CSV table of C-alpha atoms and ligand atoms in Angstrom, one decimal:
chain,number,residue,atom,x,y,z
A,1381,MET,CA,0.0,0.0,0.0
A,1382,ASP,CA,1.3,3.4,-1.0
A,1383,VAL,CA,0.2,6.7,0.3
A,1384,ARG,CA,1.2,10.2,-0.7
A,1385,PHE,CA,0.3,13.6,0.7
A,1386,VAL,CA,-1.6,15.6,-2.0
A,1387,LYS,CA,-2.6,18.9,-0.5
A,1388,SER,CA,-3.7,21.0,2.5
A,1389,SER,CA,-6.6,23.3,1.8
A,1390,ASN,CA,-7.8,26.2,4.0
A,1391,ASP,CA,-10.9,26.5,1.8
A,1392,TYR,CA,-13.2,23.7,0.7
A,1393,LYS,CA,-13.3,25.2,-2.8
A,1394,LYS,CA,-9.6,24.7,-3.1
A,1395,CYS,CA,-9.7,21.0,-2.5
A,1396,PRO,CA,-8.0,18.9,-5.2
A,1397,GLN,CA,-10.1,18.1,-8.2
A,1398,THR,CA,-10.6,14.4,-8.6
A,1399,HIS,CA,-13.0,11.7,-9.6
A,1400,LEU,CA,-11.5,9.2,-7.2
A,1401,PRO,CA,-13.6,7.8,-4.4
A,1402,GLU,CA,-13.0,9.7,-1.2
A,1403,PHE,CA,-13.3,8.9,2.5
A,1404,ALA,CA,-12.9,11.5,5.3
A,1405,PHE,CA,-12.2,11.3,9.0
A,1406,ILE,CA,-13.7,13.7,11.4
A,1407,GLY,CA,-14.4,14.0,15.1
A,1408,ARG,CA,-13.7,16.2,18.2
A,1409,SER,CA,-10.3,17.6,18.5
A,1410,ASN,CA,-7.8,15.1,20.0
A,1411,VAL,CA,-10.1,12.1,19.4
A,1412,GLY,CA,-7.3,10.4,17.4
A,1413,LYS,CA,-8.1,11.1,13.8
A,1414,SER,CA,-4.6,11.6,12.6
A,1415,SER,CA,-3.4,8.6,14.6
A,1416,LEU,CA,-6.1,6.4,13.1
A,1417,ILE,CA,-5.2,7.5,9.6
A,1418,ASN,CA,-1.5,6.6,10.2
A,1419,MET,CA,-2.5,3.3,11.5
A,1420,LEU,CA,-4.8,2.5,8.6
A,1421,VAL,CA,-2.3,3.3,5.9
A,1422,GLY,CA,0.5,1.7,7.9
A,1423,VAL,CA,2.8,4.8,7.8
A,1424,LYS,CA,3.8,6.4,11.1
A,1425,ASN,CA,3.8,10.1,10.4
A,1426,VAL,CA,1.9,10.7,7.2
A,1427,ALA,CA,-0.7,12.6,9.2
A,1428,GLN,CA,0.7,14.8,12.0
A,1429,THR,CA,-0.5,13.9,15.5
A,1430,SER,CA,-0.2,15.8,18.7
A,1431,SER,CA,-1.2,15.6,22.4
A,1432,THR,CA,-2.3,19.3,22.1
A,1433,PRO,CA,-5.8,19.5,20.7
A,1434,GLY,CA,-6.4,21.5,17.5
A,1435,LYS,CA,-3.3,20.2,15.6
A,1436,THR,CA,-5.1,19.6,12.3
A,1437,ARG,CA,-6.4,23.0,11.1
A,1438,LEU,CA,-6.7,22.4,7.3
A,1439,ILE,CA,-8.4,19.9,5.0
A,1440,ASN,CA,-5.6,17.4,4.3
A,1441,HIS,CA,-5.9,15.2,1.2
A,1442,TYR,CA,-3.9,12.0,0.8
A,1443,GLU,CA,-4.0,9.6,-2.1
A,1444,VAL,CA,-3.9,5.9,-1.2
A,1445,PHE,CA,-3.0,3.2,-3.6
A,1446,PHE,CA,-3.4,-0.5,-2.9
A,1447,ASN,CA,-0.9,-2.2,-5.1
A,1448,ASP,CA,-0.5,-5.5,-3.3
A,1449,LYS,CA,-2.5,-7.8,-1.1
A,1450,ILE,CA,-3.0,-6.8,2.5
A,1451,LYS,CA,-3.4,-9.7,4.9
A,1452,GLY,CA,-7.1,-10.1,5.8
A,1453,VAL,CA,-8.2,-7.5,3.3
A,1454,LEU,CA,-10.6,-8.9,0.7
A,1455,THR,CA,-9.6,-7.1,-2.5
A,1456,LYS,CA,-11.5,-8.4,-5.5
A,1457,GLN,CA,-9.5,-6.3,-7.8
A,1458,ASP,CA,-5.7,-5.9,-7.4
A,1459,GLN,CA,-5.7,-2.1,-7.6
A,1460,TYR,CA,-7.5,0.5,-5.7
A,1461,ARG,CA,-6.9,4.2,-5.7
A,1462,TRP,CA,-8.8,6.5,-3.3
A,1463,TYR,CA,-8.5,9.7,-1.5
A,1464,LEU,CA,-8.3,9.9,2.3
A,1465,VAL,CA,-9.0,13.1,4.1
A,1466,ASP,CA,-8.0,14.3,7.5
A,1467,LEU,CA,-10.4,17.1,8.6
A,1468,PRO,CA,-9.9,19.6,11.5
A,1469,GLY,CA,-11.6,18.6,14.8
A,1470,TYR,CA,-14.9,20.1,15.8
A,1471,GLY,CA,-16.0,21.1,19.3
A,1472,TYR,CA,-12.6,22.4,20.6
A,1473,ALA,CA,-13.6,24.8,23.4
A,1474,LYS,CA,-10.4,26.8,23.5
A,1475,THR,CA,-10.6,28.2,19.9
A,1476,SER,CA,-12.0,31.7,19.5
A,1477,LYS,CA,-15.5,32.2,18.3
A,1478,HIS,CA,-14.2,33.6,15.1
A,1479,GLU,CA,-12.0,30.6,14.5
A,1480,ARG,CA,-14.7,28.1,15.4
A,1481,GLN,CA,-16.9,29.7,12.9
A,1482,HIS,CA,-14.2,29.4,10.3
A,1483,PHE,CA,-13.8,25.7,11.0
A,1484,GLU,CA,-17.5,25.1,11.0
A,1485,GLU,CA,-17.8,26.7,7.5
A,1486,LEU,CA,-14.8,24.8,6.3
A,1487,ILE,CA,-16.2,21.5,7.5
A,1488,ALA,CA,-19.8,22.1,6.4
A,1489,GLY,CA,-18.6,23.4,3.0
A,1490,TYR,CA,-16.5,20.3,2.5
A,1491,ILE,CA,-19.1,17.8,3.6
A,1492,LEU,CA,-22.0,19.3,1.7
A,1493,THR,CA,-20.3,19.9,-1.6
A,1494,ARG,CA,-17.8,17.2,-2.1
A,1495,ILE,CA,-19.5,14.9,-4.6
A,1496,ASN,CA,-16.9,12.2,-4.6
A,1497,LEU,CA,-17.1,11.8,-0.8
A,1498,LEU,CA,-18.5,8.3,-0.4
A,1499,ASN,CA,-18.4,8.0,3.4
A,1500,LEU,CA,-17.5,10.0,6.4
A,1501,PHE,CA,-15.9,8.3,9.4
A,1502,VAL,CA,-17.1,10.0,12.6
A,1503,LEU,CA,-14.6,9.2,15.4
A,1504,VAL,CA,-15.8,9.0,19.0
A,1505,ASP,CA,-13.5,8.6,22.0
A,1506,VAL,CA,-14.8,5.3,23.5
A,1507,ARG,CA,-13.8,6.4,27.1
A,1508,LEU,CA,-16.3,9.3,27.2
A,1509,GLU,CA,-20.0,9.4,27.8
A,1510,PRO,CA,-21.9,10.7,24.8
A,1511,GLN,CA,-20.8,14.2,24.1
A,1512,ALA,CA,-23.2,16.9,23.0
A,1513,SER,CA,-21.0,18.0,20.2
A,1514,ASP,CA,-20.8,14.5,18.8
A,1515,ILE,CA,-24.5,13.9,18.9
A,1516,ALA,CA,-25.2,17.3,17.4
A,1517,PHE,CA,-22.7,16.6,14.6
A,1518,ILE,CA,-24.2,13.2,13.9
A,1519,ASN,CA,-27.7,14.6,13.8
A,1520,TYR,CA,-26.5,17.3,11.4
A,1521,LEU,CA,-25.2,14.5,9.1
A,1522,GLY,CA,-28.6,12.8,9.3
A,1523,GLN,CA,-30.4,16.0,8.3
A,1524,HIS,CA,-28.2,16.4,5.3
A,1525,LYS,CA,-28.3,12.7,4.5
A,1526,VAL,CA,-24.5,12.4,4.6
A,1527,PRO,CA,-23.4,8.7,4.7
A,1528,PHE,CA,-21.2,8.0,7.7
A,1529,ALA,CA,-19.9,5.2,10.0
A,1530,LEU,CA,-19.0,5.5,13.7
A,1531,VAL,CA,-15.5,4.7,14.7
A,1532,PHE,CA,-14.8,4.4,18.4
A,1533,THR,CA,-11.2,5.3,19.2
A,1534,LYS,CA,-8.6,4.5,21.9
A,1535,ALA,CA,-10.1,1.1,22.8
A,1536,ASP,CA,-6.7,0.1,24.3
A,1537,LYS,CA,-7.4,2.5,27.2
A,1538,LEU,CA,-10.3,0.5,28.5
A,1539,SER,CA,-11.2,-3.2,29.2
A,1540,SER,CA,-13.3,-4.8,26.5
A,1541,ALA,CA,-16.3,-4.9,28.9
A,1542,GLN,CA,-16.0,-1.2,29.5
A,1543,VAL,CA,-15.7,-0.6,25.7
A,1544,ASN,CA,-18.9,-2.6,25.1
A,1545,ARG,CA,-20.7,-0.8,27.9
A,1546,ASN,CA,-19.8,2.6,26.6
A,1547,ILE,CA,-20.8,1.7,23.0
A,1548,GLU,CA,-24.2,0.5,24.3
A,1549,ILE,CA,-24.7,3.8,26.1
A,1550,PHE,CA,-23.8,5.7,22.9
A,1551,LYS,CA,-26.1,3.6,20.8
A,1552,ASN,CA,-29.0,4.1,23.2
A,1553,GLU,CA,-28.4,7.9,23.1
A,1554,MET,CA,-28.6,7.7,19.3
A,1555,LEU,CA,-31.7,5.6,19.3
A,1556,LYS,CA,-33.5,8.5,20.9
A,1557,THR,CA,-33.6,10.2,17.5
A,1558,TRP,CA,-32.4,7.5,15.0
A,1559,GLU,CA,-34.4,4.6,13.7
A,1560,GLU,CA,-31.4,2.8,12.4
A,1561,LEU,CA,-27.9,2.7,13.7
A,1562,PRO,CA,-24.8,3.3,11.4
A,1563,GLU,CA,-22.0,0.8,10.9
A,1564,ILE,CA,-19.8,0.8,14.0
A,1565,PHE,CA,-16.1,0.1,14.4
A,1566,ILE,CA,-14.0,-0.4,17.5
A,1567,THR,CA,-10.4,0.8,17.0
A,1568,SER,CA,-7.1,1.4,18.6
A,1569,ALA,CA,-4.4,3.3,16.7
A,1570,LYS,CA,-1.9,2.0,19.3
A,1571,LYS,CA,-2.8,-1.6,18.8
A,1572,ALA,CA,-3.9,-1.5,15.2
A,1573,LEU,CA,-7.2,-2.8,16.3
A,1574,GLY,CA,-10.0,-2.5,13.7
A,1575,ARG,CA,-7.6,-1.9,10.8
A,1576,VAL,CA,-8.7,-4.8,8.6
A,1577,GLU,CA,-12.4,-4.2,9.3
A,1578,LEU,CA,-12.1,-0.6,8.3
A,1579,LEU,CA,-10.1,-1.3,5.1
A,1580,ASN,CA,-12.6,-4.1,4.2
A,1581,TYR,CA,-15.4,-1.6,4.7
A,1582,ILE,CA,-13.7,1.0,2.5
A,1583,ILE,CA,-13.1,-1.5,-0.2
A,1584,SER,CA,-16.7,-2.8,-0.2
A,1585,ILE,CA,-17.9,0.8,-0.7
A,1586,ILE,CA,-15.3,1.4,-3.5
A,1587,ASP,CA,-16.4,-1.8,-5.2
A,1588,ASN,CA,-20.1,-0.7,-5.1
A,1589,TYR,CA,-19.2,2.7,-6.4
A,1590,TRP,CA,-17.4,1.4,-9.5
A,1591,LYS,CA,-20.1,-1.3,-10.1
A,1592,ASN,CA,-22.9,1.3,-10.1
A,1593,LYS,CA,-20.8,3.7,-12.3
A,1594,ASN,CA,-20.2,1.0,-14.9
A,1595,MET,CA,-23.9,-0.2,-15.1
N,2372,GTP,P1,-6.5,17.2,16.2
N,2372,GTP,O1,-5.8,17.1,14.9
N,2372,GTP,O2,-5.9,18.1,17.2
N,2372,GTP,O3,-8.0,17.5,16.1
N,2372,GTP,O4,-6.4,15.7,16.9
N,2372,GTP,P2,-6.6,14.3,16.3
N,2372,GTP,O5,-8.0,13.9,16.4
N,2372,GTP,O6,-5.9,14.2,14.9
N,2372,GTP,O7,-5.8,13.4,17.4
N,2372,GTP,P3,-4.3,12.8,17.3
N,2372,GTP,O8,-4.3,11.6,16.3
N,2372,GTP,O9,-3.3,13.9,17.1
N,2372,GTP,O10,-4.2,12.1,18.7
N,2372,GTP,C1,-4.4,12.9,19.9
N,2372,GTP,C2,-3.7,12.2,21.1
N,2372,GTP,O11,-4.3,10.9,21.4
N,2372,GTP,C3,-2.2,11.8,20.8
N,2372,GTP,O12,-1.5,12.0,22.0
N,2372,GTP,C4,-2.3,10.4,20.5
N,2372,GTP,O13,-1.1,9.7,20.7
N,2372,GTP,C5,-3.4,9.8,21.3
N,2372,GTP,N1,-4.1,8.7,20.7
N,2372,GTP,C6,-4.7,8.7,19.5
N,2372,GTP,N2,-5.2,7.4,19.2
N,2372,GTP,C7,-4.9,6.6,20.3
N,2372,GTP,C8,-5.1,5.3,20.6
N,2372,GTP,O14,-5.8,4.5,19.8
N,2372,GTP,N3,-4.7,4.8,21.8
N,2372,GTP,C9,-4.1,5.6,22.7
N,2372,GTP,N4,-3.7,5.1,23.8
N,2372,GTP,N5,-3.8,6.9,22.4
N,2372,GTP,C10,-4.2,7.4,21.2
N,2373,MG,MG1,-5.2,15.6,13.7
């Protein structure tokens, strides 16, 4: 698998032009977006991580190219090319109102206009009780019919019983407003947990995309 950095954009209108299938990662600041991206592509520092929240401030595009078999990943074709996007975090309290507005516009503009965006991964810290900003963001996606999956992060920091309990609590919170739950993944960037599951999910969506395009 190869990955190359394409571009950082401070305006959704300046994102790279492409017809390739695209997958974006979003979540509260410090949830582990950049770490998860590095874990997925198997490169340590392709996306910059930081213990200080608010590290990723731009829309970062990467091009991913599967050119060999990955253990456990069910590739029907040998070659897959897709775009992976690291988005700035939402809900970071310490940014100024002006800056927060800028990020909200950046994120909303991207999500609502990017036609090749096939799926958004919404990352949620598995250690926390349901956060208002996560629920609000998920409901916003529902209103705008944006396809997404939920990715719980930092699973290595809890026992599996605690992980399952917190996910149940989160699901119950969602079921207050949602009839159906999205696809759910449990991950740890530290332990590479959930990598194969996420890659298989991405590949199944890419397969469907090309199948429908060619019909
Ligand atoms: P911003 O770009 O600031 O919005 O943050 P981000 O969501 O990209 O988070 P980032 O990947 O930079 O990670 C934030 C912190 O959480 C870092 O200190 C990471 O080392 C840590 N972290 C991320 N994922 C995991 C994980 O799966 N397990 C553990 N134990 N720590 C993690
Ligand atoms: Mg980041």
